[in-house]
Short mmCIF file of C-alpha atoms (C1' of nucleotides) in Angstrom, two decimals:
data_model
loop_
_atom_site.label_atom_id
_atom_site.label_comp_id
_atom_site.label_asym_id
_atom_site.label_seq_id
_atom_site.Cartn_x
_atom_site.Cartn_y
_atom_site.Cartn_z
CA UNK F 818 9.76 79.14 156.00
CA UNK F 819 10.49 78.08 153.11
CA UNK F 820 14.52 77.87 152.37
CA UNK F 821 14.86 80.59 149.94
CA UNK F 822 13.07 82.93 152.55
CA UNK F 823 15.55 81.54 155.43
CA UNK F 824 18.27 82.75 153.60
CA UNK F 825 17.20 85.92 152.50
CA UNK F 826 15.69 86.70 156.12
CA UNK F 827 19.37 85.64 157.42
CA UNK F 828 21.10 87.87 155.36
CA UNK F 829 19.15 90.94 156.85
CA UNK F 830 16.27 90.73 159.29
CA UNK F 831 13.09 90.92 157.19
CA UNK F 832 9.87 92.15 157.90
CA UNK F 833 6.79 89.97 158.05
CA UNK F 834 5.43 91.50 154.98
CA UNK F 835 8.61 90.81 153.24
CA UNK F 836 8.37 87.00 154.23
CA UNK F 837 4.94 87.35 152.93
CA UNK F 838 5.96 88.66 149.43
CA UNK F 839 8.44 86.11 149.36
CA UNK F 840 5.63 83.11 149.94
CA UNK F 841 3.35 84.61 147.57
CA UNK F 842 5.93 84.63 144.87
CA UNK F 843 7.03 81.04 145.32
CA UNK F 844 3.51 80.02 145.00
CA UNK F 845 3.54 81.47 141.37
CA UNK F 846 6.91 79.28 140.99
CA UNK F 847 7.70 77.55 137.71
CA UNK F 848 9.46 73.84 137.30
CA UNK F 849 12.36 73.88 134.98
CA UNK F 850 13.68 70.16 134.38
CA UNK F 851 17.28 69.21 134.67
CA UNK F 852 19.84 70.08 132.02
CA UNK F 853 17.73 73.13 130.97
CA UNK F 854 18.46 76.40 130.32
CA UNK F 855 17.40 78.86 132.84
CA UNK F 856 19.16 81.79 131.12
CA UNK F 857 21.14 81.78 127.66
CA UNK F 858 24.44 83.34 126.99
CA UNK F 859 24.05 86.51 124.75
CA UNK F 860 20.47 86.61 125.45
CA UNK F 861 18.18 88.99 127.36
CA UNK F 862 18.62 88.14 131.01
CA UNK F 863 15.31 89.04 131.40
CA UNK F 864 13.58 89.29 135.06
CA UNK F 865 15.10 88.82 138.32
CA UNK F 866 14.23 85.14 139.56
CA UNK F 867 14.59 83.47 142.88
CA UNK F 868 15.67 79.68 143.17
CA UNK F 869 12.74 78.12 145.25
CA UNK F 870 14.57 74.71 145.08
CA UNK F 871 16.90 72.68 143.21
CA UNK F 872 20.28 73.58 142.20
CA UNK F 873 21.77 75.16 138.98
CA UNK F 874 24.78 76.47 137.78
CA UNK F 875 26.53 79.08 135.39
CA UNK F 876 28.44 77.72 132.90
CA UNK F 877 30.92 77.98 130.31
CA UNK F 878 31.58 75.75 127.37
CA UNK F 879 34.59 76.27 125.03
CA UNK F 880 34.75 75.49 121.31
CA UNK F 881 36.38 72.34 121.68
CA UNK F 882 34.05 70.64 124.14
CA UNK F 883 36.10 71.56 127.59
CA UNK F 884 33.51 72.53 129.93
CA UNK F 885 33.78 74.59 133.36
CA UNK F 886 30.94 75.53 136.00
CA UNK F 887 31.61 79.26 136.60
CA UNK F 888 29.37 79.10 139.78
CA UNK F 889 26.60 77.01 141.57
CA UNK F 890 22.98 78.64 142.35
CA UNK F 891 21.32 77.26 145.31
CA UNK F 892 17.87 77.56 146.97
CA UNK F 893 17.73 81.35 148.16
CA UNK F 894 20.12 82.55 145.21
CA UNK F 895 19.10 85.30 142.88
CA UNK F 896 19.53 84.64 139.02
CA UNK F 897 20.23 87.91 136.86
CA UNK F 898 20.26 90.29 139.45
CA UNK F 899 21.41 93.43 137.74
CA UNK F 900 21.49 97.19 137.84
CA UNK F 901 21.63 97.83 133.88
CA UNK F 902 18.60 98.55 132.07
CA UNK F 903 18.93 96.03 128.93
CA UNK F 904 21.57 93.64 129.89
CA UNK F 905 22.50 90.42 127.85
CA UNK F 906 23.57 87.44 130.05
CA UNK F 907 27.64 86.92 130.35
CA UNK F 908 26.95 83.10 131.02
CA UNK F 909 24.36 80.42 130.23
CA UNK F 910 22.54 79.23 133.59
CA UNK F 911 21.66 75.19 133.42
CA UNK F 912 19.61 73.42 135.64
CA UNK F 913 21.50 70.63 137.44
CA UNK F 914 18.58 69.09 138.97
CA UNK F 915 14.72 69.85 138.31
CA UNK F 916 14.83 73.57 140.08
CA UNK F 917 11.58 75.74 141.04
CA UNK F 918 12.08 78.97 140.53
CA UNK F 919 9.77 82.45 140.95
CA UNK F 920 9.97 86.21 140.14
CA UNK F 921 11.91 87.97 142.75
CA UNK F 922 9.49 89.97 144.64
CA UNK F 923 10.23 93.62 143.51
CA UNK F 924 12.11 95.55 146.31
CA UNK F 925 11.57 99.11 146.74
CA UNK F 926 15.19 101.12 146.85
CA UNK F 927 16.69 101.07 150.34
CA UNK F 928 14.03 98.17 151.57
CA UNK F 929 14.98 95.68 153.83
CA UNK F 930 14.60 93.20 150.68
CA UNK F 931 16.32 95.23 148.52
CA UNK F 932 19.44 95.18 151.09
CA UNK F 933 18.83 91.41 151.40
CA UNK F 934 19.26 91.20 147.32
CA UNK F 935 22.30 93.82 147.63
CA UNK F 936 24.15 91.48 149.87
CA UNK F 937 22.94 88.40 148.30
CA UNK F 938 24.80 89.92 145.28
CA UNK F 939 28.25 91.13 147.15
CA UNK F 940 28.35 87.49 148.31
CA UNK F 941 27.79 86.11 144.61
CA UNK F 942 30.93 88.09 143.75
CA UNK F 943 32.75 87.10 147.16
CA UNK F 944 32.05 83.46 145.89
CA UNK F 945 33.52 84.14 142.48
CA UNK F 946 36.49 85.62 144.01
CA UNK F 947 37.00 82.61 145.95
CA UNK F 948 36.53 80.18 143.00
CA UNK F 949 39.47 82.11 141.11
CA UNK F 950 41.65 81.65 144.15
CA UNK F 951 40.75 78.15 144.08
CA UNK F 952 41.30 77.26 140.58
CA UNK F 953 44.45 79.48 140.54
CA UNK F 954 46.46 78.47 143.92
CA UNK F 955 45.06 75.39 145.42
CA UNK F 956 45.87 72.14 144.67
CA UNK F 957 43.14 69.28 143.94
CA UNK F 958 42.40 68.25 147.43
CA UNK F 959 42.46 71.82 148.74
CA UNK F 960 39.99 72.59 145.98
CA UNK F 961 37.78 69.62 146.56
CA UNK F 962 38.05 70.65 150.60
CA UNK F 963 37.32 74.28 150.04
CA UNK F 964 34.72 73.88 147.45
CA UNK F 965 32.43 71.28 149.81
CA UNK F 966 32.92 74.02 152.82
CA UNK F 967 31.56 76.52 150.85
CA UNK F 968 28.50 74.60 149.57
CA UNK F 969 28.06 73.54 153.17
CA UNK F 970 28.29 77.16 154.34
CA UNK F 971 25.67 78.13 151.67
CA UNK F 972 23.25 75.24 152.42
CA UNK F 973 23.59 76.14 156.01
CA UNK F 974 22.52 79.67 155.37
CA UNK F 975 19.28 78.33 154.05
CA UNK F 976 18.72 75.67 156.61
CA UNK F 977 19.39 72.88 154.51
CA UNK F 978 22.50 71.41 156.03
CA UNK F 979 22.65 69.30 159.20
CA UNK F 980 25.31 69.43 161.57
CA UNK F 981 27.06 66.28 159.96
CA UNK F 982 26.48 66.87 156.42
CA UNK F 983 24.31 68.05 153.63
CA UNK F 984 22.99 66.57 150.16
CA UNK F 985 24.50 67.20 147.02
CA UNK F 986 23.35 66.38 143.43
CA UNK F 987 26.75 66.72 141.99
CA UNK F 988 28.44 63.95 139.97
CA UNK F 989 32.12 63.35 140.21
CA UNK F 990 32.35 64.81 136.58
CA UNK F 991 30.31 68.03 137.36
CA UNK F 992 32.57 68.66 140.46
CA UNK F 993 35.78 68.04 137.98
CA UNK F 994 34.05 70.75 135.73
CA UNK F 995 33.72 73.07 138.70
CA UNK F 996 37.31 72.80 139.78
CA UNK F 997 39.20 72.69 136.71
CA UNK F 998 40.17 68.71 136.90
CA UNK F 999 39.45 65.96 135.30
CA UNK F 1000 36.84 62.90 136.96
CA UNK F 1001 39.18 60.66 137.32
CA UNK F 1002 41.12 62.82 139.31
CA UNK F 1003 38.60 64.12 141.49
CA UNK F 1004 37.61 60.40 142.08
CA UNK F 1005 41.32 59.63 143.34
CA UNK F 1006 41.45 62.75 145.75
CA UNK F 1007 38.02 62.04 147.21
CA UNK F 1008 39.46 58.54 147.97
CA UNK F 1009 42.21 60.13 149.70
CA UNK F 1010 40.25 62.64 151.49
CA UNK F 1011 37.99 59.77 152.62
CA UNK F 1012 41.24 57.58 153.66
CA UNK F 1013 42.20 60.53 155.88
CA UNK F 1014 38.76 60.67 157.83
CA UNK F 1015 38.07 64.15 156.43
CA UNK F 1016 34.83 63.19 154.93
CA UNK F 1017 32.11 60.69 153.55
CA UNK F 1018 30.47 60.84 150.35
CA UNK F 1019 27.74 58.05 149.87
CA UNK F 1020 25.24 58.34 147.22
CA UNK F 1021 24.34 62.19 147.21
CA UNK F 1022 25.08 62.61 151.10
CA UNK F 1023 27.98 64.35 152.13
CA UNK F 1024 29.41 64.04 155.52
CA UNK F 1025 32.11 66.40 156.87
CA UNK F 1026 33.56 65.03 159.92
CA UNK F 1027 35.22 68.01 161.18
CA UNK F 1028 34.39 70.95 159.20
CA UNK F 1029 36.99 73.33 161.10
CA UNK F 1030 39.78 70.87 160.64
CA UNK F 1031 38.99 70.57 156.91
CA UNK F 1032 39.14 74.17 156.74
CA UNK F 1033 42.45 74.62 158.61
CA UNK F 1034 43.51 71.61 156.50
CA UNK F 1035 42.83 73.54 153.07
CA UNK F 1036 43.29 76.89 154.41
CA UNK F 1037 40.22 77.99 153.77
CA UNK F 1038 38.96 81.51 155.51
CA UNK F 1039 35.51 82.65 156.28
CA UNK F 1040 33.66 84.84 153.90
CA UNK F 1041 32.02 88.18 154.97
CA UNK F 1042 30.50 91.00 153.67
CA UNK F 1043 28.84 92.74 155.95
CA UNK F 1044 29.75 93.90 159.51
CA UNK F 1045 27.85 91.51 161.50
CA UNK F 1046 28.48 88.05 160.95
CA UNK F 1047 25.82 85.77 160.18
CA UNK F 1048 23.80 84.04 163.18
CA UNK O 401 39.62 113.40 126.78
CA UNK O 402 41.38 111.38 129.59
CA UNK O 403 41.86 107.80 129.08
CA UNK O 404 39.21 107.39 131.90
CA UNK O 405 36.42 109.55 130.38
CA UNK O 406 37.29 107.98 126.96
CA UNK O 407 36.20 104.40 128.37
CA UNK O 408 33.18 105.71 130.32
CA UNK O 409 32.01 107.60 127.24
CA UNK O 410 32.36 104.44 125.14
CA UNK O 411 30.38 102.57 127.33
CA UNK O 412 27.61 104.91 127.09
CA UNK O 413 27.39 108.31 124.92
CA UNK O 414 27.65 110.54 127.82
CA UNK O 415 26.74 114.18 127.50
CA UNK O 416 29.06 117.28 127.87
CA UNK O 417 27.97 117.72 131.30
CA UNK O 418 29.18 114.27 132.41
CA UNK O 419 32.59 114.60 130.54
CA UNK O 420 32.96 117.84 132.56
CA UNK O 421 32.11 116.38 135.84
CA UNK O 422 34.49 113.59 135.23
CA UNK O 423 37.20 116.05 134.13
CA UNK O 424 36.68 118.35 137.22
CA UNK O 425 36.44 115.04 139.26
CA UNK O 426 39.81 113.94 137.84
CA UNK O 427 41.24 117.54 138.85
CA UNK O 428 40.97 116.36 142.55
CA UNK O 429 42.58 113.18 142.03
CA UNK O 430 45.12 111.66 144.53
CA UNK O 431 48.68 109.67 143.68
CA UNK O 432 48.98 106.21 145.32
CA UNK O 433 52.80 105.12 145.42
CA UNK O 434 53.05 101.64 143.73
CA UNK O 435 52.97 98.59 146.49
CA UNK O 436 50.27 100.34 148.46
CA UNK O 437 46.84 99.46 149.40
CA UNK O 438 43.96 101.27 147.43
CA UNK O 439 41.50 98.95 149.49
CA UNK O 440 42.26 96.62 152.26
CA UNK O 441 40.22 93.55 152.79
CA UNK O 442 37.68 93.63 155.42
CA UNK O 443 37.71 97.16 155.97
CA UNK O 444 35.09 99.45 154.91
CA UNK O 445 34.88 99.98 151.11
CA UNK O 446 34.73 103.88 151.25
CA UNK O 447 33.49 106.13 148.42
CA UNK O 448 33.30 104.99 144.63
CA UNK O 449 36.63 105.56 143.18
CA UNK O 450 38.06 106.22 139.58
CA UNK O 451 41.40 105.07 138.35
CA UNK O 452 42.46 108.06 136.22
CA UNK O 453 45.72 106.36 135.56
CA UNK O 454 47.95 103.68 136.50
CA UNK O 455 47.20 99.93 137.38
CA UNK O 456 45.98 98.29 140.27
CA UNK O 457 44.96 94.64 141.14
CA UNK O 458 42.68 92.85 143.54
CA UNK O 459 45.02 90.49 145.19
CA UNK O 460 44.31 87.42 147.40
CA UNK O 461 47.15 86.29 149.74
CA UNK O 462 47.06 82.67 151.50
CA UNK O 463 48.07 82.00 154.82
CA UNK O 464 51.26 80.10 153.26
CA UNK O 465 52.14 83.14 151.02
CA UNK O 466 50.66 81.83 147.81
CA UNK O 467 49.44 84.78 146.35
CA UNK O 468 47.03 85.27 143.35
CA UNK O 469 45.85 88.45 141.38
CA UNK O 470 42.03 88.20 141.16
CA UNK O 471 41.86 90.98 138.48
CA UNK O 472 43.53 94.06 137.24
CA UNK O 473 42.15 97.64 137.29
CA UNK O 474 42.88 99.94 134.41
CA UNK O 475 42.50 103.62 133.92
CA UNK O 476 38.54 104.33 133.52
CA UNK O 477 37.66 101.30 136.09
CA UNK O 478 35.77 101.88 139.29
CA UNK O 479 36.76 101.04 142.63
CA UNK O 480 34.11 99.74 145.14
CA UNK O 481 30.96 100.03 142.84
CA UNK O 482 28.70 98.61 144.95
CA UNK O 483 24.83 99.01 146.19
CA UNK O 484 25.27 97.72 149.73
CA UNK O 485 24.86 100.39 152.54
CA UNK O 486 28.02 99.60 154.58
CA UNK O 487 29.84 96.70 152.57
CA UNK O 488 32.93 95.58 153.55
CA UNK O 489 35.78 94.83 150.84
CA UNK O 490 36.03 91.26 149.73
CA UNK O 491 39.66 91.71 148.16
CA UNK O 492 42.35 94.10 148.66
CA UNK O 493 43.40 96.55 145.93
CA UNK O 494 46.85 97.32 145.51
CA UNK O 495 48.66 99.90 143.11
CA UNK O 496 50.89 97.81 140.68
CA UNK O 497 52.28 101.32 139.48
CA UNK O 498 51.75 104.55 140.87
CA UNK O 499 48.26 105.02 140.61
CA UNK O 500 46.12 108.29 140.16
CA UNK O 501 42.71 107.88 141.35
CA UNK O 502 39.82 110.29 142.03
CA UNK O 503 36.18 110.00 143.45
CA UNK O 504 33.56 108.68 141.06
CA UNK O 505 31.28 111.63 139.97
CA UNK O 506 28.18 111.09 141.64
CA UNK O 507 25.28 109.90 139.07
CA UNK O 508 21.61 110.29 139.48
CA UNK O 509 19.91 107.01 139.33
CA UNK O 510 19.18 106.25 135.45
CA UNK O 511 21.37 109.19 134.41
CA UNK O 512 24.01 108.44 131.32
CA UNK O 513 26.89 108.50 134.13
CA UNK O 514 24.89 105.63 135.99
CA UNK O 515 24.49 103.54 133.12
CA UNK O 516 27.86 103.84 132.35
CA UNK O 517 29.07 102.79 135.64
CA UNK O 518 26.50 99.97 135.58
CA UNK O 519 28.00 98.62 132.36
CA UNK O 520 31.21 99.12 133.81
CA UNK O 521 30.22 96.74 136.93
CA UNK O 522 28.67 94.39 134.08
CA UNK O 523 31.98 94.10 132.08
CA UNK O 524 33.89 93.64 135.24
CA UNK O 525 31.93 90.60 136.38
CA UNK O 526 32.07 89.28 132.58
CA UNK O 527 36.23 89.63 133.17
CA UNK O 528 35.76 87.66 136.31
CA UNK O 529 34.12 84.85 134.76
CA UNK O 530 36.77 85.27 131.92
CA UNK O 531 39.54 84.75 134.21
CA UNK O 532 37.56 81.75 136.14
CA UNK O 533 37.77 80.00 132.65
CA UNK O 534 41.12 80.91 131.97
CA UNK O 535 42.43 79.40 134.95
CA UNK O 536 39.84 76.31 135.14
CA UNK O 537 40.26 74.89 131.30
CA UNK O 538 43.08 76.78 129.65
CA UNK O 539 46.52 75.81 129.58
CA UNK O 540 49.55 78.09 130.06
CA UNK O 541 50.24 79.29 126.84
CA UNK O 542 46.24 79.78 126.12
CA UNK O 543 45.69 81.74 129.70
CA UNK O 544 48.74 84.06 128.71
CA UNK O 545 47.47 84.62 124.85
CA UNK O 546 43.71 84.92 126.32
CA UNK O 547 44.83 87.25 129.17
CA UNK O 548 47.24 89.68 126.82
CA UNK O 549 44.12 89.51 124.52
CA UNK O 550 41.94 90.97 127.14
CA UNK O 551 44.24 93.49 128.35
CA UNK O 552 44.36 94.89 124.64
CA UNK O 553 40.87 94.64 124.52
CA UNK O 554 40.44 96.68 127.88
CA UNK O 555 43.37 99.05 127.00
CA UNK O 556 41.82 99.81 123.48
CA UNK O 557 38.57 101.09 124.99
CA UNK O 558 40.46 103.70 126.99
CA UNK O 559 42.57 104.63 123.83
CA UNK O 560 45.47 103.46 125.52
CA UNK O 561 46.45 100.68 122.76
CA UNK O 562 47.85 101.53 119.42
CA UNK O 563 47.07 98.77 116.48
CA UNK O 564 50.25 97.10 117.05
CA UNK O 565 50.35 96.76 120.52
CA UNK O 566 50.44 98.54 124.12
CA UNK O 567 52.02 99.07 127.38
CA UNK O 568 51.93 96.70 130.49
CA UNK O 569 53.75 97.35 133.65
CA UNK O 570 53.48 93.61 134.66
CA UNK O 571 56.85 91.43 135.39
CA UNK O 572 56.65 87.72 134.65
CA UNK O 573 56.18 86.92 138.30
CA UNK O 574 52.91 89.26 138.38
CA UNK O 575 51.95 87.38 135.33
CA UNK O 576 52.44 84.28 136.98
CA UNK O 577 50.10 85.40 140.05
CA UNK O 578 47.66 86.32 137.90
CA UNK O 579 47.72 83.24 135.77
CA UNK O 580 48.02 80.55 138.71
CA UNK O 581 51.54 79.62 137.24
CA UNK O 582 55.16 79.88 138.67
CA UNK O 583 57.26 82.70 137.14
CA UNK O 584 59.51 80.27 135.35
CA UNK O 585 56.72 78.81 133.30
CA UNK O 586 55.24 81.95 132.34
CA UNK O 587 58.95 82.71 130.94
CA UNK O 588 59.34 79.74 129.20
CA UNK O 589 55.52 79.94 127.50
CA UNK O 590 56.44 83.69 126.75
CA UNK O 591 59.28 82.39 124.62
CA UNK O 592 57.61 79.71 122.76
CA UNK O 593 54.85 82.39 121.67
CA UNK O 594 57.56 84.36 120.75
CA UNK O 595 59.07 81.75 118.51
CA UNK O 596 55.64 81.17 117.22
CA UNK O 597 55.51 84.75 116.01
CA UNK O 598 52.46 85.35 117.94
CA UNK O 599 53.90 88.43 120.24
CA UNK O 600 56.87 90.57 121.45
CA UNK O 601 57.45 91.74 124.60
CA UNK O 602 60.37 94.26 124.95
CA UNK O 603 60.65 96.17 128.17
CA UNK O 604 57.09 96.97 128.71
CA UNK O 605 55.90 96.87 125.44
CA UNK O 606 53.75 93.87 124.20
CA UNK O 607 53.31 93.87 120.44
CA UNK O 608 50.82 91.52 119.37
CA UNK O 609 51.34 90.53 115.96
CA UNK O 610 48.08 89.48 114.85
CA UNK O 611 45.64 89.55 117.49
CA UNK O 612 42.86 87.93 115.54
CA UNK O 613 44.76 84.87 114.69
CA UNK O 614 45.97 84.79 118.46
CA UNK O 615 42.25 84.90 119.63
CA UNK O 616 41.81 81.62 117.41
CA UNK O 617 44.88 80.01 118.73
CA UNK O 618 43.87 80.28 121.91
CA UNK O 619 39.71 79.68 121.48
CA UNK O 620 39.30 83.69 122.76
CA UNK O 621 35.35 85.02 122.14
CA UNK O 622 34.81 88.52 122.46
CA UNK O 623 33.08 89.59 125.10
CA UNK O 624 29.73 91.69 125.11
CA UNK O 625 27.36 92.85 127.58
CA UNK O 626 25.18 94.79 125.72
CA UNK O 627 23.24 95.01 122.60
CA UNK O 628 25.39 97.33 121.00
CA UNK O 629 29.03 96.05 120.10
CA UNK O 630 31.71 99.16 121.06
CA UNK O 631 32.33 101.16 118.12
"C1'" DC R 909 81.88 98.79 141.52
"C1'" DG R 910 78.49 95.73 143.74
"C1'" DA R 911 73.63 94.97 144.80
"C1'" DC R 912 69.31 94.24 143.26
"C1'" DG R 913 65.48 93.03 140.47
"C1'" DG R 914 63.93 91.01 136.52
"C1'" DC R 915 64.43 87.51 133.13
"C1'" DT R 916 66.70 82.87 131.23
"C1'" DT R 917 67.97 78.12 131.37
"C1'" DG R 918 68.52 73.17 132.95
"C1'" DA R 919 67.99 69.05 135.43
"C1'" DG R 920 64.73 66.17 138.02
"C1'" DA R 921 60.31 65.72 140.43
"C1'" DG R 922 55.43 65.88 140.85
"C1'" DA R 923 50.86 66.55 140.12
"C1'" DC R 924 47.10 65.61 136.96
"C1'" DC R 925 46.05 63.94 132.49
"C1'" DT R 926 44.49 60.45 129.00
"C1'" DC R 927 43.22 55.97 127.52
"C1'" DA R 928 40.80 52.15 128.72
"C1'" DA R 929 38.98 48.83 131.28
"C1'" DT R 930 35.95 46.97 134.96
"C1'" DG R 931 32.64 47.19 138.71
"C1'" DT R 932 28.35 48.76 140.26
"C1'" DA R 933 23.70 50.38 141.42
"C1'" DG R 934 19.21 51.58 139.60
"C1'" DG R 935 15.41 51.08 135.58
"C1'" DT R 936 13.33 49.06 132.14
"C1'" DG R 937 11.50 45.65 129.04
"C1'" DG R 938 10.43 41.02 128.25
"C1'" DC M 624 12.21 37.41 138.09
"C1'" DC M 625 16.03 37.93 135.18
"C1'" DA M 626 18.47 40.25 131.22
"C1'" DC M 627 19.90 44.11 129.37
"C1'" DC M 628 20.94 49.12 129.58
"C1'" DT M 629 22.70 53.15 131.30
"C1'" DA M 630 24.94 56.39 134.37
"C1'" DC M 631 28.42 56.71 137.56
"C1'" DA M 632 32.34 55.40 140.24
"C1'" DT M 633 36.38 52.99 140.07
"C1'" DT M 634 40.99 51.15 138.93
"C1'" DG M 635 45.60 50.86 136.70
"C1'" DA M 636 49.22 52.19 133.37
"C1'" DG M 637 51.84 55.43 131.24
"C1'" DG M 638 52.56 60.09 129.66
"C1'" DT M 639 52.79 65.37 129.87
"C1'" DC M 640 52.46 69.58 131.80
"C1'" DT M 641 53.89 72.46 135.09
"C1'" DC M 642 56.97 72.91 139.32
"C1'" DT M 643 60.82 73.00 142.32
"C1'" DC M 644 65.47 74.24 142.79
"C1'" DA M 645 69.43 76.22 141.45
"C1'" DA M 646 72.44 78.65 138.94
"C1'" DG M 647 74.02 82.06 135.68
"C1'" DC M 648 72.76 86.75 133.05
"C1'" DC M 649 71.61 91.35 132.45
"C1'" DG M 650 70.39 96.13 132.60
"C1'" DT M 651 69.73 99.58 136.37
"C1'" DC M 652 70.86 102.08 139.99
"C1'" DG M 653 73.21 104.10 143.98
#
DNA sequence: CGACGGCTTGAGAGACCTCAATGTAGGTGG
DNA sequence: CCACCTACATTGAGGTCTCTCAAGCCGTCG
């Protein structure tokens, strides 16, 4: 199963017809080059789409050039999920890597797939709240650790992480824009995390030596939006 | 019309039966004392509720006592709006003042009221994104100005602000917990904003002398989630 | 009156930023 | 194959914003 389907099927046990719908939707996927807009702020939000492969981010740019990533979109995440009839996008979404997206298979009300979408949406909100906490009350080292743990958690859901680590296509500069820091400071804090044996980051490969102890160190709590913890 | 109804009717022109439904729901309102939980993180989210009067906030508390307000809920805002069948609350909601809430009138799919709820939900997300930007990339003075402008905008929607200002039940400490600052620094930055003639804050009354110029000063852009700007 | 919560003020420290230079790896053209 | 370029990571020095700790002040309420 493709990572996107793995993720959604882990949110709600999907039927084989759902899996098939996801697979056939993915066949009609479209490639978006890195740095291109997937959604533009203030424009029509368009149909709901599903990220099949690659990373994207919701971004906001201030008039004086300051930039901040509001959230990241990974394989299996939905773009433009919304109940409103003619919604305008409240943020631009750009491709961080080459991204392949497809139209999200339509889900009849209260179907398994619809539930998966709803849970995905709830998770997205939970991640936004965590991001607020990160920016508001964590110091630089905690922000980095907490952020990487979140990414690890999310990639694991899609089967895209191994026990020891995962691949991230982010530069230190994009980390800085996500965490409200400067690239220079991200660099220094990564070094200190390396020195303290919490992680390695070579090329695009991140290795978390002991996720549990890192979580304890930065005070991260697991995120749950349903009664059943994910398998 | 009550402030809550004013707000919702401003999001979507409501029919008289919607207004009546809101009024009758409000009659069955319940009072929640200040500092009490309206929703508890990790618990069932319960029925969707509407704030009739008072202020509440979504709050997150870290293990070591650090605290952050994730968002504020004002009259006309909805609590627990969610498509998921058995959702768990991802954050605690506490009453900042005495709050009166009622069950949100049920809205049949695609009705006017349902649209209003959807737009309210979209706005809520937009405010979360603004909050992220605030915490991630604005300095203390900009955060305060931007935050007060947001509150002004939202209270205006419910008819709860006059041209010159509005009432806020917040202490400088709660401002600090919202903006990721310390109370001491909030105090000093408020003083500098006062000195520079941008605002007054006496008791619980905030006066913005020139909202437009303050908005320019802190680089705030208006928030839109629908094609039609609010009247 | 004393107690209390909230606001105000001061001095010093620390986290993070700015600016600027250097290092390094991959990619391209001659 | 080497020279060059670009993007990214790294390092240093100094500055500033925000924090910490502490004390004093003011209005309200019992």
